[in-house]
Coordinates of C-alpha atoms and ligand atoms in Angstrom, one line a residue:
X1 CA -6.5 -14.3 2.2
X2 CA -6.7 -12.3 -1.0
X3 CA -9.0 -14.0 -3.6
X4 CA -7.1 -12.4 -7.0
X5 CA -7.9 -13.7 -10.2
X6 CA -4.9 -13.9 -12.6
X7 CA -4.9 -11.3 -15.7
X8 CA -4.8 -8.1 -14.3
X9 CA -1.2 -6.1 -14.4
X10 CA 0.3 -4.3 -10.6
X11 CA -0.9 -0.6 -12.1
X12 CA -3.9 -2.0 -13.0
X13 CA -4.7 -3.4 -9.7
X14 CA -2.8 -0.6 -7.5
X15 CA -2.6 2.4 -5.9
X16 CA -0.3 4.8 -6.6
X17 CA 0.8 7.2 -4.5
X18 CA 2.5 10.4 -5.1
X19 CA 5.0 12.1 -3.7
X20 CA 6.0 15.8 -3.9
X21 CA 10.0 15.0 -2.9
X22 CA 10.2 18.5 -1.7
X23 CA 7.7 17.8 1.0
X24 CA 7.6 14.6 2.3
X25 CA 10.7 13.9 4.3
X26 CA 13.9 16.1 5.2
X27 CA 16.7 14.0 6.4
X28 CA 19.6 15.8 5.8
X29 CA 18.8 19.3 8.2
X30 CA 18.0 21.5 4.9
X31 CA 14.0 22.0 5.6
X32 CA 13.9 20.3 1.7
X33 CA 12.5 16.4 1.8
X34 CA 15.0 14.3 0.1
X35 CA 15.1 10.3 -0.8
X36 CA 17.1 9.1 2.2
X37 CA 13.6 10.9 4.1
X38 CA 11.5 9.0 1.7
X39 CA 13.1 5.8 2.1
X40 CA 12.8 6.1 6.1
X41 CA 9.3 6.6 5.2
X42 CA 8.8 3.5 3.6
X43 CA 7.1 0.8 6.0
X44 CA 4.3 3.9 6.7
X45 CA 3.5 3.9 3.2
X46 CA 3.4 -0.2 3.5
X47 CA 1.4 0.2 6.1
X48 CA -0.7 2.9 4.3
X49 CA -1.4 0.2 1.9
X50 CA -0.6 1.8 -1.6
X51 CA 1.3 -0.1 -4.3
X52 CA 3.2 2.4 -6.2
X53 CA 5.4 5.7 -5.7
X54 CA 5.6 8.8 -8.5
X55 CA 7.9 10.9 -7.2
X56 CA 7.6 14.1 -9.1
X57 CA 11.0 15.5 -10.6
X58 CA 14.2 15.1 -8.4
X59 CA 17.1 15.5 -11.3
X60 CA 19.5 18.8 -11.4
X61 CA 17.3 21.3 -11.7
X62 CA 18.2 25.5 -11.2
X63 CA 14.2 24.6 -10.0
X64 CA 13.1 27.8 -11.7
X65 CA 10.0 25.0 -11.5
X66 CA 11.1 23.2 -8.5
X67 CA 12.6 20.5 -10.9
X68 CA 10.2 20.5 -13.6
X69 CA 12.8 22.6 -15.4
X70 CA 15.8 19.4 -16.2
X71 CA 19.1 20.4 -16.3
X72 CA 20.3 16.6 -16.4
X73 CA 17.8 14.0 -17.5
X74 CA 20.2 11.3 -16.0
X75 CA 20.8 12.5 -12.4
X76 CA 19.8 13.2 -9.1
X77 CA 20.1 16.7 -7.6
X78 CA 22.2 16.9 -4.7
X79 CA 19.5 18.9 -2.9
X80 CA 17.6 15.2 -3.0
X81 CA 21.0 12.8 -3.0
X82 CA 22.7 10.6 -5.0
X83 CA 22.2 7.7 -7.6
X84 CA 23.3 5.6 -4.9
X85 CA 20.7 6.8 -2.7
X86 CA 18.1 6.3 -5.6
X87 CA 19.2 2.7 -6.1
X88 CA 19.2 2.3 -2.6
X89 CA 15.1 4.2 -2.6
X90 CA 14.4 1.5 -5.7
X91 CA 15.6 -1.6 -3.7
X92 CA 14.0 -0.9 -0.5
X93 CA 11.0 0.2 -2.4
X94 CA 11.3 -3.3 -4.3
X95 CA 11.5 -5.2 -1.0
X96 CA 8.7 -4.3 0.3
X97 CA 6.9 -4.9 -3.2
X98 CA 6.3 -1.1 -3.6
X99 CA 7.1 0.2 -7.3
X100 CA 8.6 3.2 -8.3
X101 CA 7.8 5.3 -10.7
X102 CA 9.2 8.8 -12.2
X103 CA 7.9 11.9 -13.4
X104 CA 9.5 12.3 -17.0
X105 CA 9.8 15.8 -18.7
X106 CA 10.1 15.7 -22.2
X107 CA 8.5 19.1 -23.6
X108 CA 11.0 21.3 -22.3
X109 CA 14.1 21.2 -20.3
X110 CA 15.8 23.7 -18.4
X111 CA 17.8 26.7 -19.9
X112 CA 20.5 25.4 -18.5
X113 CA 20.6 22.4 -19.9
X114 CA 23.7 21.5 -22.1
X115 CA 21.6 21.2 -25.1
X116 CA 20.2 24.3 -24.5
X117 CA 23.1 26.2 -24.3
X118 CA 24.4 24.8 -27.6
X119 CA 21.1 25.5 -28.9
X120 CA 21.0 28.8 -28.2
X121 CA 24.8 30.0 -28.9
X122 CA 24.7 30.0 -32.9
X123 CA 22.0 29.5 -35.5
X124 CA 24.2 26.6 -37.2
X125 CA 25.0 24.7 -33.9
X126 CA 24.7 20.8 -34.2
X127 CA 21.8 21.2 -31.2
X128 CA 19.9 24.3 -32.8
X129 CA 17.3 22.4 -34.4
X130 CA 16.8 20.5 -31.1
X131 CA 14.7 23.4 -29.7
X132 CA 12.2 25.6 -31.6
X133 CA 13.7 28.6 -33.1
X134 CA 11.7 31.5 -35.3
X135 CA 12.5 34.3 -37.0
X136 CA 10.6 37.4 -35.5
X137 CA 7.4 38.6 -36.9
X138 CA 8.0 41.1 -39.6
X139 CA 7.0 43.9 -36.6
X140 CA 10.1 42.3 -34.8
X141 CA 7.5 40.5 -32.1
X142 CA 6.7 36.9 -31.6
X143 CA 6.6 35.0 -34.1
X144 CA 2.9 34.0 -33.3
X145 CA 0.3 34.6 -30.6
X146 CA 0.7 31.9 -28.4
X147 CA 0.8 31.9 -24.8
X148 CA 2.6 30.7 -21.9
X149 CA 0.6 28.7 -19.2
X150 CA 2.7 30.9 -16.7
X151 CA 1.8 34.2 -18.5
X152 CA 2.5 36.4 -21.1
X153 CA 4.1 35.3 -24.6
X154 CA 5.3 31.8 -25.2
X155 CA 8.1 33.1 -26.5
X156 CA 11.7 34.7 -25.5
X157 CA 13.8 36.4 -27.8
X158 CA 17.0 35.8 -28.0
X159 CA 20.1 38.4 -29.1
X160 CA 22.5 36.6 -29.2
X161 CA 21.3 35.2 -32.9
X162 CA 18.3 37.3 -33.6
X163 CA 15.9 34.8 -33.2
X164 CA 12.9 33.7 -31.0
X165 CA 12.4 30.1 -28.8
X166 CA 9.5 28.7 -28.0
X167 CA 8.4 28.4 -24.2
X168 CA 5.2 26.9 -23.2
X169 CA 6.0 27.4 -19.5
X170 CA 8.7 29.7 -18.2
X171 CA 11.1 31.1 -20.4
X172 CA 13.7 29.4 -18.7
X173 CA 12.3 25.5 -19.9
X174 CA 12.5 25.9 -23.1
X175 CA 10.3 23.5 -25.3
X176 CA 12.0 20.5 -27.3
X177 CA 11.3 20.0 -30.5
X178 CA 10.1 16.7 -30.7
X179 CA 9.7 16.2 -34.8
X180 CA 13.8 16.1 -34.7
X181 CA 15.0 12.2 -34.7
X182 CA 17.4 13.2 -32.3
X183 CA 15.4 14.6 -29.8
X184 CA 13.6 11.7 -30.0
X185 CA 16.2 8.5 -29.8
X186 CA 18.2 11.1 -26.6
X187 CA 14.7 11.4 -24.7
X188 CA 14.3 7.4 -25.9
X189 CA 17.5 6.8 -24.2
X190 CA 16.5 9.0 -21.1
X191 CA 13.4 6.8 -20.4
X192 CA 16.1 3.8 -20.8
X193 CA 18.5 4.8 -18.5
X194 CA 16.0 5.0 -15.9
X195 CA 14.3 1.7 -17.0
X196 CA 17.6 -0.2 -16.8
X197 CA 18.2 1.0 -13.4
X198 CA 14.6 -0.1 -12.4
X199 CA 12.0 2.1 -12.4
X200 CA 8.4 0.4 -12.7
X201 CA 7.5 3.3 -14.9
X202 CA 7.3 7.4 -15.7
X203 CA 4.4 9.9 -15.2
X204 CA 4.9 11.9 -18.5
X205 CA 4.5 15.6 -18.3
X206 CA 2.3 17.7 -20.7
X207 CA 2.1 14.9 -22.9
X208 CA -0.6 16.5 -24.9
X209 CA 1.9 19.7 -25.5
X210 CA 5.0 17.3 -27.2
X211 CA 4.2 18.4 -30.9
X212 CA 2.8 21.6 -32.0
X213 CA 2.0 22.9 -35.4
X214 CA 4.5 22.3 -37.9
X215 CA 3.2 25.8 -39.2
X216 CA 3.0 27.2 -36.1
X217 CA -0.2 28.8 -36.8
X218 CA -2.1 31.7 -34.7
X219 CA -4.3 30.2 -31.9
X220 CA -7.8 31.6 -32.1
X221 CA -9.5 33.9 -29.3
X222 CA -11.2 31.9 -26.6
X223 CA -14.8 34.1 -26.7
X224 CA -15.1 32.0 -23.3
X225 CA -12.3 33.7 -21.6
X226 CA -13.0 35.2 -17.8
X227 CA -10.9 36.8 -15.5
X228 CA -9.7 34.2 -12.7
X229 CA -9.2 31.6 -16.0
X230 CA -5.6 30.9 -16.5
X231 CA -3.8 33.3 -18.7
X232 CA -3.1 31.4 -21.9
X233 CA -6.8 29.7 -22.1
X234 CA -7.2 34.1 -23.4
X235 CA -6.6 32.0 -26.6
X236 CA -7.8 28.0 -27.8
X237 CA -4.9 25.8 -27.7
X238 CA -5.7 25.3 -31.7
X239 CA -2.3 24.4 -32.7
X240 CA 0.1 24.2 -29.9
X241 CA -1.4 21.5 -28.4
X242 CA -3.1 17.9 -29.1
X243 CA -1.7 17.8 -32.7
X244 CA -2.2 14.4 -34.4
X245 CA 1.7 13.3 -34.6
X246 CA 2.1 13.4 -30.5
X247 CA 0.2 10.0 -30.7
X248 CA 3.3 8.7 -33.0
X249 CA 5.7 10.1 -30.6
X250 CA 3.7 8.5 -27.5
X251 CA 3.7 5.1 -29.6
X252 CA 7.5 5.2 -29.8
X253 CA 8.0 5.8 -26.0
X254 CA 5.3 2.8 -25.4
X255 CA 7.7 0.4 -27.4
X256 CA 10.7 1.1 -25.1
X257 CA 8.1 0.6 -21.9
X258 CA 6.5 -2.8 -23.8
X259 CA 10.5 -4.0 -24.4
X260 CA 10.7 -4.4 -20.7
X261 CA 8.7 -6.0 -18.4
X262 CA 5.6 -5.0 -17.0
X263 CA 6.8 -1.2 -17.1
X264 CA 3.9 1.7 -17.2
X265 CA 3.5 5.1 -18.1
X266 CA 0.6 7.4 -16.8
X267 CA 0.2 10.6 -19.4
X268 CA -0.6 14.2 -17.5
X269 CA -3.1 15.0 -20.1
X270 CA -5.9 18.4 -19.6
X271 CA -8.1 17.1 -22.3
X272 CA -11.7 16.3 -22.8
X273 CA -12.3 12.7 -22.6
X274 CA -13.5 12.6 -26.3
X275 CA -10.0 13.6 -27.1
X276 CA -8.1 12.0 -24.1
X277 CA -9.4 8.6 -25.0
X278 CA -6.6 8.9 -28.4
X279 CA -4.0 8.6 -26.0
X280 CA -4.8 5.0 -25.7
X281 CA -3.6 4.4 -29.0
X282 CA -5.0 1.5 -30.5
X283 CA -4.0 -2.2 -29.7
X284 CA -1.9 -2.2 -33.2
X285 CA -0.3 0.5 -31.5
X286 CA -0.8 1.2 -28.2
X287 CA 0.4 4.8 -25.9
X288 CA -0.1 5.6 -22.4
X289 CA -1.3 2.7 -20.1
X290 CA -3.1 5.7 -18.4
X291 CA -4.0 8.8 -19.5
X292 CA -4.9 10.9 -16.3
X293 CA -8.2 11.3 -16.1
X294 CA -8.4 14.3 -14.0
X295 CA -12.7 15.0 -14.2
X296 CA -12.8 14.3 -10.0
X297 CA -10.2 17.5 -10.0
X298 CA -11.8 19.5 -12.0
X299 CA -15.8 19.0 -12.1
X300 CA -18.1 20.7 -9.2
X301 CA -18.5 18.3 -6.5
X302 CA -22.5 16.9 -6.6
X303 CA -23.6 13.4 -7.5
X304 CA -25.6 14.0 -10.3
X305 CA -22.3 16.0 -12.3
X306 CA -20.0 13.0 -11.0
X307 CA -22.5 10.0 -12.1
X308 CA -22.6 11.7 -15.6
X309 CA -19.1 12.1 -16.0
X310 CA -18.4 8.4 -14.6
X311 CA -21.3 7.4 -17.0
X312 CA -19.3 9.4 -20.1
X313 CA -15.6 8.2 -18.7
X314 CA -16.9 4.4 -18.7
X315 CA -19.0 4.7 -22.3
X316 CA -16.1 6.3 -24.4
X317 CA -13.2 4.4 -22.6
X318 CA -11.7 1.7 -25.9
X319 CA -11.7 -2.0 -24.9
X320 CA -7.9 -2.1 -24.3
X321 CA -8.1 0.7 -22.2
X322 CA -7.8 0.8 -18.1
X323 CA -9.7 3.5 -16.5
X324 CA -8.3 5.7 -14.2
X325 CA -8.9 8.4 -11.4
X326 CA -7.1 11.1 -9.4
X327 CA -8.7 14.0 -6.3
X328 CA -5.4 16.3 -6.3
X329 CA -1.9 16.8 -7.2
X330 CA 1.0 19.9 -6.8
X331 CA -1.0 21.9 -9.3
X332 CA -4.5 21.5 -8.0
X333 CA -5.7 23.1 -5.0
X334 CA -6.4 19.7 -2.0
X335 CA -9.7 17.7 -2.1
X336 CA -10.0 18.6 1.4
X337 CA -10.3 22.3 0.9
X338 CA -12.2 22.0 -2.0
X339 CA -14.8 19.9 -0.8
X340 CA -14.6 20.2 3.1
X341 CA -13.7 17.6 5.3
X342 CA -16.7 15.5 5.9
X343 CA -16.9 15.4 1.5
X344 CA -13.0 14.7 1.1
X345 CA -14.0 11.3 3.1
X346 CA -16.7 10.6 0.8
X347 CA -14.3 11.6 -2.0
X348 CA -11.7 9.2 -1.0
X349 CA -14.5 6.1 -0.5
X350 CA -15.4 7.0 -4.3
X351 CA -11.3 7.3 -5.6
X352 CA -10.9 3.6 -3.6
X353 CA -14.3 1.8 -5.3
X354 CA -14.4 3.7 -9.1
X355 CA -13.3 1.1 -11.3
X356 CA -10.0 2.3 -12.7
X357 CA -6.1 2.8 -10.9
X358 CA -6.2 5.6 -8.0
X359 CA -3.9 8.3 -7.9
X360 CA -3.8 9.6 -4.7
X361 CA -1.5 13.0 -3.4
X362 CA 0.5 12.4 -0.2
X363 CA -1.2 14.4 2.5
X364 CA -4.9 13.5 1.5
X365 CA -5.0 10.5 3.2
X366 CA -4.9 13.1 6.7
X367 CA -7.1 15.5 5.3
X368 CA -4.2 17.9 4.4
X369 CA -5.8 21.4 3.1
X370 CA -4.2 24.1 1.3
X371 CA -2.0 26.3 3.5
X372 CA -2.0 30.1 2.7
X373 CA 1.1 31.2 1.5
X374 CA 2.9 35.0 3.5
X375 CA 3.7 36.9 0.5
X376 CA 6.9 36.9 1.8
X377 CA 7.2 32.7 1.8
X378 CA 6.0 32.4 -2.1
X379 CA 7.7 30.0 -4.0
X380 CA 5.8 29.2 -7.2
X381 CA 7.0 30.9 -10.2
X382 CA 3.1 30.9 -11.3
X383 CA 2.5 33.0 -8.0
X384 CA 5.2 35.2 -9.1
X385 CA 4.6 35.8 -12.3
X386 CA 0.7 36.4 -12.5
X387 CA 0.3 37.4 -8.4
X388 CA -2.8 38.0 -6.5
X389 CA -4.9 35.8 -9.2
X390 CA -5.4 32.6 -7.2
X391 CA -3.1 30.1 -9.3
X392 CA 0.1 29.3 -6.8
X393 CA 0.5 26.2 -6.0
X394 CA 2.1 26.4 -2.8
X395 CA -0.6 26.0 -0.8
X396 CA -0.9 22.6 -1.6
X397 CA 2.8 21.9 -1.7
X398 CA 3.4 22.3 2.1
X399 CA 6.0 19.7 4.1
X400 CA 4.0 16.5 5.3
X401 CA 2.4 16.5 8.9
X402 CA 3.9 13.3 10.6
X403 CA 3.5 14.3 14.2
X404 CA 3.0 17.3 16.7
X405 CA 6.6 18.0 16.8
X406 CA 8.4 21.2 16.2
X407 CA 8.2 21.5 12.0
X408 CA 6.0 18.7 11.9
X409 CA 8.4 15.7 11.8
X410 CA 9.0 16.7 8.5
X411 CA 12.5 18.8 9.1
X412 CA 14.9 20.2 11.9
X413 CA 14.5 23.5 10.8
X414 CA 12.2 25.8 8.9
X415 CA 11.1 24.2 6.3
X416 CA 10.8 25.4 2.8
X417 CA 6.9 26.3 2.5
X418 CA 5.3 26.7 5.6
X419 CA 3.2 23.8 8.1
X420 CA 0.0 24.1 8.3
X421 CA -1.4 26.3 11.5
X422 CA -3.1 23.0 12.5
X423 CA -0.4 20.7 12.1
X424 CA 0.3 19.6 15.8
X425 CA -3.6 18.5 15.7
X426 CA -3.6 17.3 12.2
X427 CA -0.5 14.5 11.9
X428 CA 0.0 10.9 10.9
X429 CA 1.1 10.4 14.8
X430 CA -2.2 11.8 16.1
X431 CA -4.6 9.7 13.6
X432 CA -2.8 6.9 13.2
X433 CA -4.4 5.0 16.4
X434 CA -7.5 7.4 16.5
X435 CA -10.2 5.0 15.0
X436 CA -12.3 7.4 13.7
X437 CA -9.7 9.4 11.7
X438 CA -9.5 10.4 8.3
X439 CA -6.1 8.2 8.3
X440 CA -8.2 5.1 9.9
X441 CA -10.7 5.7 7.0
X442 CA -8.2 5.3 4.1
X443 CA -6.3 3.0 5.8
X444 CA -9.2 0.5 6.3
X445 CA -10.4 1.8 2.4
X446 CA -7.3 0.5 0.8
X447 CA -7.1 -3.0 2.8
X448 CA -10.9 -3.5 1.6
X449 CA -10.0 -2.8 -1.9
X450 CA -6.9 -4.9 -1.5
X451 CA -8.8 -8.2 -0.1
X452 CA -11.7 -7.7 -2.3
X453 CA -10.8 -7.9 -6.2
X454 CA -14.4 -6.9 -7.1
X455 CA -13.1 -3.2 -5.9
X456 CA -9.9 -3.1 -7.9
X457 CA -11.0 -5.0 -11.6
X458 CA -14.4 -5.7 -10.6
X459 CA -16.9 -4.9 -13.6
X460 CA -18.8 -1.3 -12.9
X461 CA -22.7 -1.0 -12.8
X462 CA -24.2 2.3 -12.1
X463 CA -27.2 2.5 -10.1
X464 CA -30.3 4.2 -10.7
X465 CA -31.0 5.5 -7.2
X466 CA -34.3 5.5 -5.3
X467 CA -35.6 6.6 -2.3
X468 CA -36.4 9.7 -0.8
X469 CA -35.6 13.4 -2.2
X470 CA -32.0 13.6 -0.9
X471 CA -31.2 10.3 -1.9
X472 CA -32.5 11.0 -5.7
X473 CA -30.8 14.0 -5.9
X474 CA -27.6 13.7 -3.8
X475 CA -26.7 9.8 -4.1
X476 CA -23.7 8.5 -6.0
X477 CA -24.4 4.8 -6.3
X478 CA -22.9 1.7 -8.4
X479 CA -22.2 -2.5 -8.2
X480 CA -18.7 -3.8 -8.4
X481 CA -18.2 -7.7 -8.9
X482 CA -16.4 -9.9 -9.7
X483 CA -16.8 -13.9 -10.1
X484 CA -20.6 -12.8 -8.2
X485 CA -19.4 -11.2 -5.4
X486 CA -21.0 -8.0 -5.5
X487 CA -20.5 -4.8 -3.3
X488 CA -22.9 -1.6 -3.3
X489 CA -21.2 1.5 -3.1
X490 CA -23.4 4.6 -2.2
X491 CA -21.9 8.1 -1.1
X492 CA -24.0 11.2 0.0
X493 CA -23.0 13.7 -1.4
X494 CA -25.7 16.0 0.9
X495 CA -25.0 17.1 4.4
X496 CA -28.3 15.7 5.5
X497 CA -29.7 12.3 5.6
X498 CA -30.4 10.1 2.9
X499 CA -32.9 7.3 2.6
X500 CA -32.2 4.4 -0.2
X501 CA -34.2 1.3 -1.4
X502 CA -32.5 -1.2 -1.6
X503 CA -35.5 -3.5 -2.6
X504 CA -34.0 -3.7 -6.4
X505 CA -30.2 -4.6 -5.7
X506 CA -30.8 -6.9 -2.4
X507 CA -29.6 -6.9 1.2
X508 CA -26.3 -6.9 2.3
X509 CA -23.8 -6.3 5.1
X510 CA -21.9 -2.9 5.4
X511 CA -18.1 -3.2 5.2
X512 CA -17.5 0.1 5.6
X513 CA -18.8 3.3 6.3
X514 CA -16.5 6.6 5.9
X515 CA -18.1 7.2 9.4
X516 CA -16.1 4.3 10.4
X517 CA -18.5 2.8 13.2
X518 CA -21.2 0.2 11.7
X519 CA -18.8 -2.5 9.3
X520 CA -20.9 -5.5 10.2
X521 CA -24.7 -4.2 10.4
X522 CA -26.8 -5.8 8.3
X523 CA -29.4 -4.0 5.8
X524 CA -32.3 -4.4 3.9
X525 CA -35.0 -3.3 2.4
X526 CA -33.8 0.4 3.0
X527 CA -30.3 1.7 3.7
X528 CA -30.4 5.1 5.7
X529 CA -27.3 7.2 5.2
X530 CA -26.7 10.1 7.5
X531 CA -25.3 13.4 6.2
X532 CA -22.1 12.9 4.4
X533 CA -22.0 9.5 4.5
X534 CA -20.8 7.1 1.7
X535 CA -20.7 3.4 2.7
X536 CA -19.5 -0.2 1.2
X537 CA -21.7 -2.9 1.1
X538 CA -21.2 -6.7 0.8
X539 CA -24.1 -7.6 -1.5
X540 CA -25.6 -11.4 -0.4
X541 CA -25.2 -14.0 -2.7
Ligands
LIG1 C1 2.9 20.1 -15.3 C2 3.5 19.9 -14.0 O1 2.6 19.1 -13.2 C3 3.6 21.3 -13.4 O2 3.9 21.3 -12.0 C4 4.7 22.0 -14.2 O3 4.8 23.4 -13.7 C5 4.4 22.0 -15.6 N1 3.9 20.8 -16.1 C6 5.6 22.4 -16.5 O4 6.5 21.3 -16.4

């Protein structure tokens, strides 16, 4: 039976799960997933045991950036379906008590949006000021240094009326401009449109890029700058980015979320958790339920690196805010490869106990890894534009691997990105009945977390570790509990053993080991952990 105290809100308690549309499920013979394949697709993610869906963008799109380039903010793209196959997705979603939530893209839309096109064919057009329009420089360039996150300048000029737009990604999503009222009650009335039809709630794209400076100042030179470092970190993000007023316009989408009910928003935010923490708001005025905190993505994987940054997460986070943490997504390269497969298991024990709401990226939960790319296959405008420099995202976009089929369960035909080599080994089909599989282990994570509340809004108490050398140095440990039930959570991060005392925190029973073969054994006094190990343990009264 679950024991779940009253108080805590469904993305507070949940999982959510997220889905690259693209690659999870083709139903239609196209070798590109759609929602009819996702909503065949829903009793395994039931069965998974997540709570929530964030399907990244599936609206008209020329996908210059597979669909995060909007030609229609209040549409489905054929390539995916219909609204009737999205109300259908919602309601089946809804039975099963699965919620549903968007990816919303409000710093840019595509060039081929309507607005755009008004925008761009005369300077006095009704829609002109809804984009960002500057005069050239008085050399006839840019009308300031700043940079595009897919290389080169950030922005395009434009003949037709002798004037420049502003482009933080590819010149063909050009940015909004977000300090016009009208921008703001259309976007406002995007976000309700979607609400009304019943989505639980919207990942929100670059949120920290919606307002830049109303002077549009030079960004200074970033004296840390390397080669292999994206191209527009060459400058600090100074004044196109994290400018005081996005917090108003985050405030204003929060009120149409908080006039529903129970509706959420998650903010893709690339900020330092000193900054990132403002995008709480304040409880007079509250923003983004969750700011992604995306440290696990980005920080080098050892204990002592992760127990800080939990440490600093945990100190800084304000008292109305929910924590939050996230292994992967489209743009990062897959936990697996990163951190091998013996760590991703470890990895995926420490997503499922951190106190915060999980984010996990479809795929993990087999121990997907990033699939090289033939030149010839590329797909990613990144790839394209900057080549060669390690920052496509293909490799971690590639179709789902349900079973040993020809193209992998996921299509009829070729699919759009290539399957993995190992796909007829590696498949939901061949771990979903192999107990010791990296499916088995997430599976058996997420119905822990869901019967135990200490794992999902218990309180979080780190743990000063001791034992031998290994354990001191390569030992993640912490307490969850809730109402005095009390679970010890300690991951190896070493690939040798470990040796723990457990004389300070008490004996206990294991619950789970990401070794998946001792739930049930009692310890005490010491716990040994063998190399890359991370285990669960019921704390006695
Ligand atoms: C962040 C998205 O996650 C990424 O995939 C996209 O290319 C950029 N924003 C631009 O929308």
């Amino acid at each position: 039976m679950t024991k779940q105290p009253a108080g805590h809100l469904w993305w507070q308690r949940g999982v959510i799960y997220q889905i690259y549309p693209r690659s999870f499920q083709d139903s239609n013979g196209d070798g590109v997933g759609d929602l009819r394949g996702i909503r065949s697709r829903l009793d395994y993610l039931v069965d998974l045991g997540i709570d929530a869906i964030w399907l990244s963008p599936i609206f008209p799109s020329p996908m210059a950036d597979f669909g995060y380039d909007v030609a229609d903010y209040c549409d489905i793209h054929p390539l995916f379906g219909t609204l009737a196959d999205f109300d259908a997705l919602v309601a089946d979603a809804h039975r099963r008590n699965l919620k549903v939530i968007l990816d919303f893209v409000p710093n840019h839309t595509s060039d081929q949006h309507p607005w755009f096109i008004e925008s761009r064919s005369s300077r006095d057009n009704p829609k002109r000021d809804w984009y960002i329009w500057r005069d050239p420089a008085p050399d006839g360039g840019p009308p300031n240094n700043w940079l595009s996150y897919f290389g080169g300048s950030a922005w395009e000029y434009d003949a037709t009326t002798g004037q420049y737009y502003l482009h933080l990604f590819l010149k063909e999503q050009p940015d909004l401009n977000w300090r016009n009222p009208q921008v703001q009650a259309a976007m406002l009335d995007v976000m309700r449109f979607w609400l009304d039809r019943g989505v639980d709630g919207f990942r929100v794209d670059v949120m920290w890029l919606m307002i830049k400076d109303a002077q549009f100042r030079d960004n200074p030179p970033n004296p840390a700058w390397k080669p292999g470092m994206m191209p527009h970190m060459r400058i600090l993000e100074a004044w196109s980015a994290d400018q005081p007023e996005v917090h108003q316009i985050v405030a204003m989408m929060r009120r149409v979320l908080d006039s529903y009910d129970e509706r959420m928003m998650v903010g893709e935010i690339y900020l330092p958790y000193d900054r990132l923490m403002h995008y709480y708001g304040t409880p007079e005025s509250p923003e983004a339920h969750l700011p992604f905190n995306f440290a696990l993505v980005l920080l080098p994987w050892d204990a002592h690196t992760i127990a800080q940054t939990i440490a600093a997460y945990e100190a800084l986070l304000p008292p109305h805010g929910w924590p939050n943490w996230v292994l992967g997504n489209h743009d990062q390269p897959r936990i697996a490869s990163r951190v091998g497969e013996a760590q991703a298991r470890v990895a995926a024990m420490l997503l499922l106990t951190l106190r915060g709401t999980p984010t996990m990226y479809y795929g993990d939960e087999i121990g997907m890894r990033n699939v090289p790319i033939p030149p010839d296959r590329v797909q990613d405008p990144f790839e394209k534009n900057v080549p060669g420099e390690g920052h496509g995202r293909d490799p971690q976009r590639t179709p789902m691997q349900w079973d040993a089929s020809e193209y992998a369960g996921f299509s009829k035909v070729q699919p759009w990105l290539p399957l993995a080599d190992d796909y007829r080994q590696r498949n939901v089909a061949a771990q979903r009945n192999a107990p010791h599989s990296m499916l088995s282990l997430y599976r058996r994570l997420l119905t822990l977390r869901r019967s135990e509340p200490a794992l999902s809004i218990g309180s979080y108490q780190a743990i000063a570790v001791e034992g031998d050398d290994t354990a001191r140095q390569s030992v993640l440990a912490f307490v969850r509990e809730v109402n005095g039930c009390r679970f010890l959570v300690a991951l190896n991060f070493a690939s040798h053993p470990a040796r723990l005392s457990l004389t300070t925190i008490g004996e206990g029973t294991i619950a789970l080991s990401t070794h998946l073969d001792r739930g049930g054994s009692t310890v005490q006094g010491d716990l040994e952990l063998r190399a890359d190990e991370g285990v669960i343990i019921a704390l006695a009264p």
